Amino acid sequence: METDLWILLAGWLVATLRSATPLLFVTLGETLTQRTGVINLGVEGEMLAGACFGFAVAVTTGSPWLGLAAGALAGGTLSLLHAGLVLGARANQIGSGIAVWMIALGTTSYVGRGFVGQKVTPLPQLVGPGAGDGLLGVLFRQLTAPAPLAFLAVVLAAWWLANTRAGLAWRVAGESARVAAENGLRPTWIRLQAIVLGGLLSGLGGAVLSVDYTQTWAQEITKGRGLIAVGLVIVARWRPILVLPVCLMFGLAEVAVLRVQAAGVEASSYLIATAPYAAVLIVLVVGHRSARRSRTMPADLRSIFS
Amino acid sequence: MIMDREPLVRFEHLTRRFGELAAVSDVSLDIRAGEVLALLGENGAGKSTLMKLLYGIHPPSAGRILLDGRESPIRGPADAMRNGIGMVFQHFSLLPALSVRDNLLAAWPATPAYIGRRSKRAARVLDRLSVIAPDIDPERRVDTLSVGEQQLVELCKVVNLEARVVILDEPTSVLTPAEAQRLYDFVLRLAAEGRAVVLITHKLADVEACADRIAVMRGGMLVADFAKGERTTAETVALMMGRPAATAEPAPDRFAGRPARLVLREITASAAGHVLKGISLEIAGGEVLGIAGVAGNGQTLLAEVVAGVEAPSGGDVLLDGESIARRGDEPHATPIGYIPEQPRDNAVVETMDLSANLRLRALAAGEADGAYDVAALIRRFNIAPSEPTRRAGTLSGGNLQKLVAARELGVPRPAVLACYPTMGLDLGAVGTVYEAMFAQAAAGAAVLWISEDLDDLLARAHRIAVMRGGAIVALVENDGTLTRDRLGAFMTGAPAEAAA
């Protein structure tokens, strides 16, 4: 009886974690990018590129690990386009981000045609079957490396931003490029690094989605997850550590939707599928009202709209 | 003795033009190590511009700058810092969203790679701060500090650069008497360490307190350069203004028995680290009520609640019996004349021209803007440069302050709320602003006047309330027997017997 409860609980937990993991990487990446004062709507495209090329490499080489690495690289490479347009050509950040997204949408649809329906070798479970029947045992038996890796990345990024000179430089660049330059920092270089890191993480998130989570490739597989990540950055108030609960909440809502549909509830599946987004919206409104007085948005982000 | 030393910085026939305007005109001046140079002059005399030429913000139009006897390589603020030149502006370059500690670390060349709480090397960035501003908690966000506190942090940032030349632009205009004294002591110590200190100021008190040498500027030109004590105060003022000093403007007679016009009823509020704990005040038409207190004791929040910028959590603000407090999410246009703190951030649109800024309230209220005679306001408040089509952002701090005063006091108001209305103004402009403020009172407006200048309050307010810790701790008639010391005791919370 008790074991059944554990298994049920672990089932939800595992499903939530697996659903949230790709989003964790992307949201973390976008948070870090935005902390330096750059918004990148191209993360949707970078995630898509990561999912497509990661899956392609995983299928071709037979190694899911190589797939994940290739996905990160694809995202990072595509982010260079956004960086070039925004930092080099001083293009509008919103326009540039959407362009990157559209380019990725077309390219991945073309490249991915041959991989629809293909299978990848799955990543190994974290522990073998001998790990016991407790909650942790059940949990780790069903999890793969990306989930704990995402947790680690979030904690590390939060610590790095708050406790290192380089992290401080990123925060200063996000508040004011002018003040950063006056203090001898190079805000453009910092932003380039932040955009590329954001691209690498988004690409990795995309690859985790196709190689590890769904283990398939489909056109537009990300279904707006990259844009959701941009929204979740606001919900997390630009704080890396809050990325964790925010993404987990979204993951939980997504799992709940799948289970409700599986349970055969009589409602339009399209409408049910909007539930996670509605949940995010509610948190955004509630969080925004309570946080109205503590301004946490990097000040230089506002200049994007002027 | 000091005069014999080779100057650290030498200006040779420097000129800087902005279009037709020669902000600095043929100035030759030396800055020497171990010396405090007071650069004295009215607003718009070219003091700040001259120092910005050294700091690399503007290149000179003609003439040259020598640093250690060689042509200055400075092309911008980052260069200036590398060459040991630090400047504290009236308009700070602190990042409001970051903590005091992070702001200091960001500017400090010796910042270690690990800056966490446990880092002993990072903690050394606070050494200077603990000397000049021991009360400031380094973990607080800069936007929760008062203007005076922010200036001390900014100063600390510059001193941390181990600058050989420290330039302070109107440093005492935002400080309390006690803070100013601490600043003077600190300036003298910097000079004793062998640094050159340039004090840009229009206050003779600053000169008296710590200058070694005085350079007077007027209309972009250097009109005198002499050691302290060589001229009398009256001579110095005449040099600065080009005319004898005007006498102080007294407040209008108070009309007893008038009903209260502006009523603050049990106001409680909290925002950005400040709180108000049940503030009640009644100001009659024709009355000038001064609020004294050390900056950061809730004055700013009180002003913002009265002006409808912040919503109170309890209580109400009534004007002629009607509530004017903010309700809900959007601030509303206040009917009262409001001069906020830091007008550059809070009261002008820098990208719009003078004319539009002066008519801003008519725009917001959707009324005809005939009440605002732009040319007359610019003349009356002596705003320079005076072209109505000039962008407000190009004006100096003092002239922006005049611009806001002109808009808020230049037309009849039912009530006036003025926060440090003469901050950064020269003597002539101070007279104009007080005159306009008291003219409002004489015409029947209720005037609420927040100030840190106790002498001004004692000379001009009818009643004085003292704020401390978000509450009114004293409310006294200014009947001629009130003293600076008694107010000071209320402000610092000294024992009652000392205050009595």
Tab-separated table of C-alpha atoms in Angstrom, chain A:
chain	number	residue	atom	x	y	z
A	1	MET	CA	0.000	0.000	0.000
A	2	GLU	CA	2.685	2.396	1.105
A	3	THR	CA	4.875	1.376	-1.806
A	4	ASP	CA	2.011	2.101	-4.203
A	5	LEU	CA	1.798	5.626	-2.849
A	6	TRP	CA	5.526	6.049	-3.322
A	7	ILE	CA	5.309	4.851	-6.863
A	8	LEU	CA	2.383	7.152	-7.626
A	9	LEU	CA	4.162	10.135	-6.078
A	10	ALA	CA	7.450	9.284	-7.758
A	11	GLY	CA	5.603	8.929	-11.034
A	12	TRP	CA	4.268	12.475	-10.856
A	13	LEU	CA	7.591	13.781	-9.658
A	14	VAL	CA	9.545	12.100	-12.429
A	15	ALA	CA	7.090	13.241	-15.072
A	16	THR	CA	7.235	16.803	-13.759
A	17	LEU	CA	11.020	16.798	-13.674
A	18	ARG	CA	11.340	15.367	-17.169
A	19	SER	CA	8.864	17.860	-18.566
A	20	ALA	CA	10.518	20.790	-16.799
A	21	THR	CA	14.133	19.938	-17.614
A	22	PRO	CA	14.299	21.287	-21.208
A	23	LEU	CA	12.512	24.429	-20.062
A	24	LEU	CA	14.926	24.850	-17.132
A	25	PHE	CA	17.908	25.078	-19.470
A	26	VAL	CA	16.218	27.529	-21.835
A	27	THR	CA	14.780	29.748	-19.099
A	28	LEU	CA	18.096	29.840	-17.278
A	29	GLY	CA	19.871	30.819	-20.487
A	30	GLU	CA	17.373	33.568	-21.273
A	31	THR	CA	17.542	34.835	-17.678
A	32	LEU	CA	21.310	35.179	-17.887
A	33	THR	CA	21.088	36.899	-21.286
A	34	GLN	CA	18.485	39.342	-20.032
A	35	ARG	CA	20.484	40.092	-16.909
A	36	THR	CA	23.078	41.732	-19.157
A	37	GLY	CA	20.407	43.888	-20.787
A	38	VAL	CA	19.623	41.914	-23.948
A	39	ILE	CA	16.331	40.223	-24.737
A	40	ASN	CA	16.513	37.254	-27.095
A	41	LEU	CA	13.222	36.075	-28.574
A	42	GLY	CA	15.383	33.896	-30.827
A	43	VAL	CA	15.604	31.318	-28.011
A	44	GLU	CA	12.599	29.616	-29.571
A	45	GLY	CA	14.640	29.181	-32.751
A	46	GLU	CA	17.790	28.234	-30.874
A	47	MET	CA	15.863	25.595	-28.959
A	48	LEU	CA	14.431	24.293	-32.218
A	49	ALA	CA	17.892	24.152	-33.786
A	50	GLY	CA	19.203	22.305	-30.734
A	51	ALA	CA	16.331	19.824	-30.892
A	52	CYS	CA	16.774	19.198	-34.631
A	53	PHE	CA	20.558	18.963	-34.904
A	54	GLY	CA	20.870	17.220	-31.543
A	55	PHE	CA	18.403	14.561	-32.691
A	56	ALA	CA	20.083	14.244	-36.093
A	57	VAL	CA	23.540	13.734	-34.551
A	58	ALA	CA	22.172	11.321	-31.952
A	59	VAL	CA	20.543	9.229	-34.687
A	60	THR	CA	23.527	9.365	-37.030
A	61	THR	CA	26.241	8.610	-34.454
A	62	GLY	CA	24.121	6.455	-32.186
A	63	SER	CA	25.305	8.460	-29.179
A	64	PRO	CA	22.734	10.540	-27.288
A	65	TRP	CA	25.585	12.324	-25.491
A	66	LEU	CA	27.022	13.563	-28.768
A	67	GLY	CA	23.489	14.593	-29.696
A	68	LEU	CA	23.160	16.784	-26.614
A	69	ALA	CA	26.552	18.395	-27.299
A	70	ALA	CA	25.642	19.008	-30.940
A	71	GLY	CA	22.310	20.555	-29.900
A	72	ALA	CA	24.041	22.988	-27.547
A	73	LEU	CA	26.486	23.928	-30.294
A	74	ALA	CA	23.682	24.473	-32.796
A	75	GLY	CA	21.875	26.800	-30.371
A	76	GLY	CA	25.090	28.651	-29.579
A	77	THR	CA	25.921	29.087	-33.255
A	78	LEU	CA	22.471	30.437	-34.084
A	79	SER	CA	22.663	32.868	-31.161
A	80	LEU	CA	25.734	34.384	-32.822
A	81	LEU	CA	23.378	35.635	-35.521
A	82	HIS	CA	21.270	37.461	-32.934
A	83	ALA	CA	24.440	38.798	-31.304
A	84	GLY	CA	25.769	40.034	-34.630
A	85	LEU	CA	22.520	41.766	-35.542
A	86	VAL	CA	21.923	43.295	-32.125
A	87	LEU	CA	25.445	44.149	-30.950
A	88	GLY	CA	27.159	44.592	-34.299
A	89	ALA	CA	24.482	46.081	-36.533
A	90	ARG	CA	22.530	47.670	-33.629
A	91	ALA	CA	19.358	46.070	-34.946
A	92	ASN	CA	16.153	46.133	-32.929
A	93	GLN	CA	16.300	43.241	-30.454
A	94	ILE	CA	12.682	42.210	-30.863
A	95	GLY	CA	12.967	42.168	-34.658
A	96	SER	CA	16.261	40.331	-34.631
A	97	GLY	CA	14.957	37.679	-32.221
A	98	ILE	CA	11.913	36.989	-34.368
A	99	ALA	CA	14.111	36.758	-37.492
A	100	VAL	CA	16.338	34.175	-35.794
A	101	TRP	CA	13.270	32.193	-34.769
A	102	MET	CA	11.822	32.213	-38.311
A	103	ILE	CA	15.137	31.192	-39.877
A	104	ALA	CA	15.390	28.269	-37.458
A	105	LEU	CA	11.781	27.278	-38.092
A	106	GLY	CA	12.359	27.009	-41.835
A	107	THR	CA	15.772	25.395	-41.631
A	108	THR	CA	14.849	22.726	-39.082
A	109	SER	CA	11.666	21.826	-40.943
A	110	TYR	CA	13.804	21.256	-44.048
A	111	VAL	CA	16.704	19.421	-42.372
A	112	GLY	CA	14.425	17.442	-40.085
A	113	ARG	CA	12.281	15.866	-42.842
A	114	GLY	CA	14.514	12.807	-43.044
A	115	PHE	CA	14.463	12.227	-39.298
A	116	VAL	CA	10.726	12.079	-38.693
A	117	GLY	CA	9.917	8.688	-37.220
A	118	GLN	CA	13.548	7.758	-36.515
A	119	LYS	CA	14.593	6.348	-33.135
A	120	VAL	CA	17.469	7.372	-30.856
A	121	THR	CA	19.375	5.359	-28.310
A	122	PRO	CA	18.002	6.639	-24.974
A	123	LEU	CA	20.255	8.052	-22.264
A	124	PRO	CA	20.998	5.581	-19.456
A	125	GLN	CA	19.100	5.796	-16.170
A	126	LEU	CA	20.934	7.417	-13.263
A	127	VAL	CA	21.022	4.235	-11.176
A	128	GLY	CA	20.587	0.572	-11.874
A	129	PRO	CA	17.625	-1.560	-10.777
A	130	GLY	CA	19.266	-2.434	-7.431
A	131	ALA	CA	18.663	0.984	-5.893
A	132	GLY	CA	15.821	-0.023	-3.621
A	133	ASP	CA	12.122	0.755	-3.611
A	134	GLY	CA	12.124	3.972	-1.573
A	135	LEU	CA	11.076	7.252	-3.118
A	136	LEU	CA	14.645	8.120	-4.096
A	137	GLY	CA	15.272	4.704	-5.553
A	138	VAL	CA	12.135	4.833	-7.678
A	139	LEU	CA	12.956	8.402	-8.626
A	140	PHE	CA	16.521	7.886	-9.728
A	141	ARG	CA	15.707	4.665	-11.553
A	142	GLN	CA	13.503	6.650	-13.923
A	143	LEU	CA	15.614	9.768	-14.294
A	144	THR	CA	18.427	10.544	-16.710
A	145	ALA	CA	21.379	12.894	-16.305
A	146	PRO	CA	19.873	16.122	-17.742
A	147	ALA	CA	17.466	16.715	-14.814
A	148	PRO	CA	20.078	16.874	-12.033
A	149	LEU	CA	22.357	18.687	-14.470
A	150	ALA	CA	19.730	21.396	-14.936
A	151	PHE	CA	19.338	21.779	-11.169
A	152	LEU	CA	23.080	22.072	-10.800
A	153	ALA	CA	23.306	24.641	-13.595
A	154	VAL	CA	20.620	26.826	-11.996
A	155	VAL	CA	22.227	26.774	-8.559
A	156	LEU	CA	25.662	27.369	-10.009
A	157	ALA	CA	24.468	30.299	-12.139
A	158	ALA	CA	22.667	31.902	-9.204
A	159	TRP	CA	25.765	31.584	-7.038
A	160	TRP	CA	28.065	32.815	-9.785
A	161	LEU	CA	25.965	35.887	-10.518
A	162	ALA	CA	25.835	36.933	-6.878
A	163	ASN	CA	29.284	36.005	-5.669
A	164	THR	CA	31.854	36.599	-8.367
A	165	ARG	CA	33.408	39.642	-9.963
A	166	ALA	CA	32.419	38.411	-13.415
A	167	GLY	CA	28.818	37.894	-12.268
A	168	LEU	CA	28.754	41.421	-10.880
A	169	ALA	CA	30.067	42.709	-14.219
A	170	TRP	CA	27.106	41.006	-15.950
A	171	ARG	CA	24.646	42.600	-13.542
A	172	VAL	CA	26.246	46.019	-13.993
A	173	ALA	CA	26.045	45.699	-17.791
A	174	GLY	CA	22.355	44.857	-17.447
A	175	GLU	CA	21.633	47.897	-15.316
A	176	SER	CA	23.530	50.409	-17.426
A	177	ALA	CA	25.948	49.924	-20.291
A	178	ARG	CA	27.097	53.496	-19.755
A	179	VAL	CA	28.027	52.975	-16.111
A	180	ALA	CA	29.665	49.659	-16.992
A	181	ALA	CA	31.852	51.381	-19.577
A	182	GLU	CA	32.674	54.153	-17.122
A	183	ASN	CA	33.885	51.518	-14.705
A	184	GLY	CA	36.209	50.060	-17.306
A	185	LEU	CA	34.010	47.081	-18.197
A	186	ARG	CA	33.205	46.139	-21.788
A	187	PRO	CA	29.420	45.823	-21.918
A	188	THR	CA	29.299	44.709	-25.565
A	189	TRP	CA	31.721	41.854	-24.914
A	190	ILE	CA	29.765	40.860	-21.812
A	191	ARG	CA	26.513	40.847	-23.777
A	192	LEU	CA	28.061	38.761	-26.530
A	193	GLN	CA	29.112	36.176	-23.945
A	194	ALA	CA	25.660	36.242	-22.375
A	195	ILE	CA	23.850	35.813	-25.692
A	196	VAL	CA	26.065	32.866	-26.687
A	197	LEU	CA	25.729	31.230	-23.261
A	198	GLY	CA	21.984	31.683	-23.560
A	199	GLY	CA	22.142	30.093	-27.023
A	200	LEU	CA	24.172	27.115	-25.785
A	201	LEU	CA	21.731	26.497	-22.931
A	202	SER	CA	18.706	26.896	-25.223
A	203	GLY	CA	20.222	24.497	-27.748
A	204	LEU	CA	20.926	22.026	-24.965
A	205	GLY	CA	17.365	22.413	-23.722
A	206	GLY	CA	16.087	21.680	-27.221
A	207	ALA	CA	18.310	18.617	-27.542
A	208	VAL	CA	17.154	17.323	-24.149
A	209	LEU	CA	13.595	17.711	-25.410
A	210	SER	CA	14.052	15.665	-28.592
A	211	VAL	CA	16.787	13.207	-27.580
A	212	ASP	CA	15.809	12.529	-23.968
A	213	TYR	CA	12.201	13.596	-23.312
A	214	THR	CA	10.151	12.797	-26.421
A	215	GLN	CA	12.878	10.713	-28.143
A	216	THR	CA	11.411	11.686	-31.498
A	217	TRP	CA	11.676	14.527	-33.948
A	218	ALA	CA	8.645	16.406	-35.232
A	219	GLN	CA	8.360	19.677	-37.046
A	220	GLU	CA	8.002	22.601	-34.593
A	221	ILE	CA	8.605	20.193	-31.742
A	222	THR	CA	9.246	23.007	-29.245
A	223	LYS	CA	5.669	24.305	-29.599
A	224	GLY	CA	6.466	27.779	-28.213
A	225	ARG	CA	8.466	26.522	-25.217
A	226	GLY	CA	11.219	29.038	-26.019
A	227	LEU	CA	8.768	31.920	-25.915
A	228	ILE	CA	7.266	30.518	-22.725
A	229	ALA	CA	10.793	30.640	-21.307
A	230	VAL	CA	10.945	34.356	-22.130
A	231	GLY	CA	7.721	34.787	-20.158
A	232	LEU	CA	8.973	32.621	-17.292
A	233	VAL	CA	12.010	34.898	-16.957
A	234	ILE	CA	9.608	37.661	-15.981
A	235	VAL	CA	7.713	35.369	-13.603
A	236	ALA	CA	11.051	34.466	-11.996
A	237	ARG	CA	11.795	38.200	-11.732
A	238	TRP	CA	15.137	37.781	-13.498
A	239	ARG	CA	16.485	35.745	-10.583
A	240	PRO	CA	18.158	32.493	-11.643
A	241	ILE	CA	17.258	30.665	-8.453
A	242	LEU	CA	13.528	31.364	-8.977
A	243	VAL	CA	13.804	29.751	-12.415
A	244	LEU	CA	13.688	26.419	-10.575
A	245	PRO	CA	10.251	26.652	-8.899
A	246	VAL	CA	8.757	28.518	-11.865
A	247	CYS	CA	9.778	25.875	-14.416
A	248	LEU	CA	8.756	23.036	-12.092
A	249	MET	CA	5.332	24.617	-11.737
A	250	PHE	CA	4.969	24.746	-15.507
A	251	GLY	CA	6.159	21.147	-15.759
A	252	LEU	CA	3.634	20.053	-13.140
A	253	ALA	CA	0.819	21.811	-14.980
A	254	GLU	CA	1.857	20.101	-18.206
A	255	VAL	CA	1.906	16.675	-16.542
A	256	ALA	CA	-1.477	17.341	-14.994
A	257	VAL	CA	-2.859	18.088	-18.439
A	258	LEU	CA	-1.493	14.831	-19.855
A	259	ARG	CA	-2.939	12.837	-16.954
A	260	VAL	CA	-6.309	14.515	-17.189
A	261	GLN	CA	-6.438	13.697	-20.887
A	262	ALA	CA	-5.301	10.112	-20.215
A	263	ALA	CA	-8.059	9.781	-17.608
A	264	GLY	CA	-10.532	10.489	-20.404
A	265	VAL	CA	-12.028	13.741	-19.161
A	266	GLU	CA	-14.658	15.001	-21.560
A	267	ALA	CA	-13.245	18.307	-22.716
A	268	SER	CA	-11.495	19.648	-25.744
A	269	SER	CA	-7.874	18.562	-25.668
A	270	TYR	CA	-6.958	21.885	-27.209
A	271	LEU	CA	-8.511	23.777	-24.329
A	272	ILE	CA	-7.005	21.488	-21.684
A	273	ALA	CA	-3.614	22.012	-23.270
A	274	THR	CA	-3.824	25.732	-22.535
A	275	ALA	CA	-3.907	25.069	-18.770
A	276	PRO	CA	-0.137	25.369	-18.174
A	277	TYR	CA	-0.121	28.693	-19.961
A	278	ALA	CA	-3.063	29.941	-17.928
A	279	ALA	CA	-1.233	28.857	-14.767
A	280	VAL	CA	1.808	30.885	-15.809
A	281	LEU	CA	-0.410	33.856	-16.511
A	282	ILE	CA	-2.001	33.701	-13.061
A	283	VAL	CA	1.383	33.526	-11.355
A	284	LEU	CA	2.595	36.409	-13.503
A	285	VAL	CA	-0.307	38.617	-12.478
A	286	VAL	CA	-0.147	37.688	-8.795
A	287	GLY	CA	3.635	37.936	-8.709
A	288	HIS	CA	3.606	41.236	-10.542
A	289	ARG	CA	1.192	42.813	-8.106
A	290	SER	CA	3.165	41.773	-5.055
A	291	ALA	CA	6.496	42.714	-6.621
A	292	ARG	CA	5.351	46.049	-7.962
A	293	ARG	CA	7.448	47.994	-5.520
A	294	SER	CA	10.650	45.988	-5.738
A	295	ARG	CA	11.967	46.727	-9.173
A	296	THR	CA	13.987	43.737	-10.315
A	297	MET	CA	13.977	44.180	-14.079
A	298	PRO	CA	17.476	45.007	-15.368
A	299	ALA	CA	17.268	48.730	-16.063
A	300	ASP	CA	18.940	48.644	-19.467
A	301	LEU	CA	16.294	46.232	-20.807
A	302	ARG	CA	13.909	49.178	-20.876
A	303	SER	CA	16.032	50.928	-23.487
A	304	ILE	CA	15.051	48.186	-25.943
A	305	PHE	CA	11.637	49.743	-26.223
A	306	SER	CA	12.801	53.334	-26.626
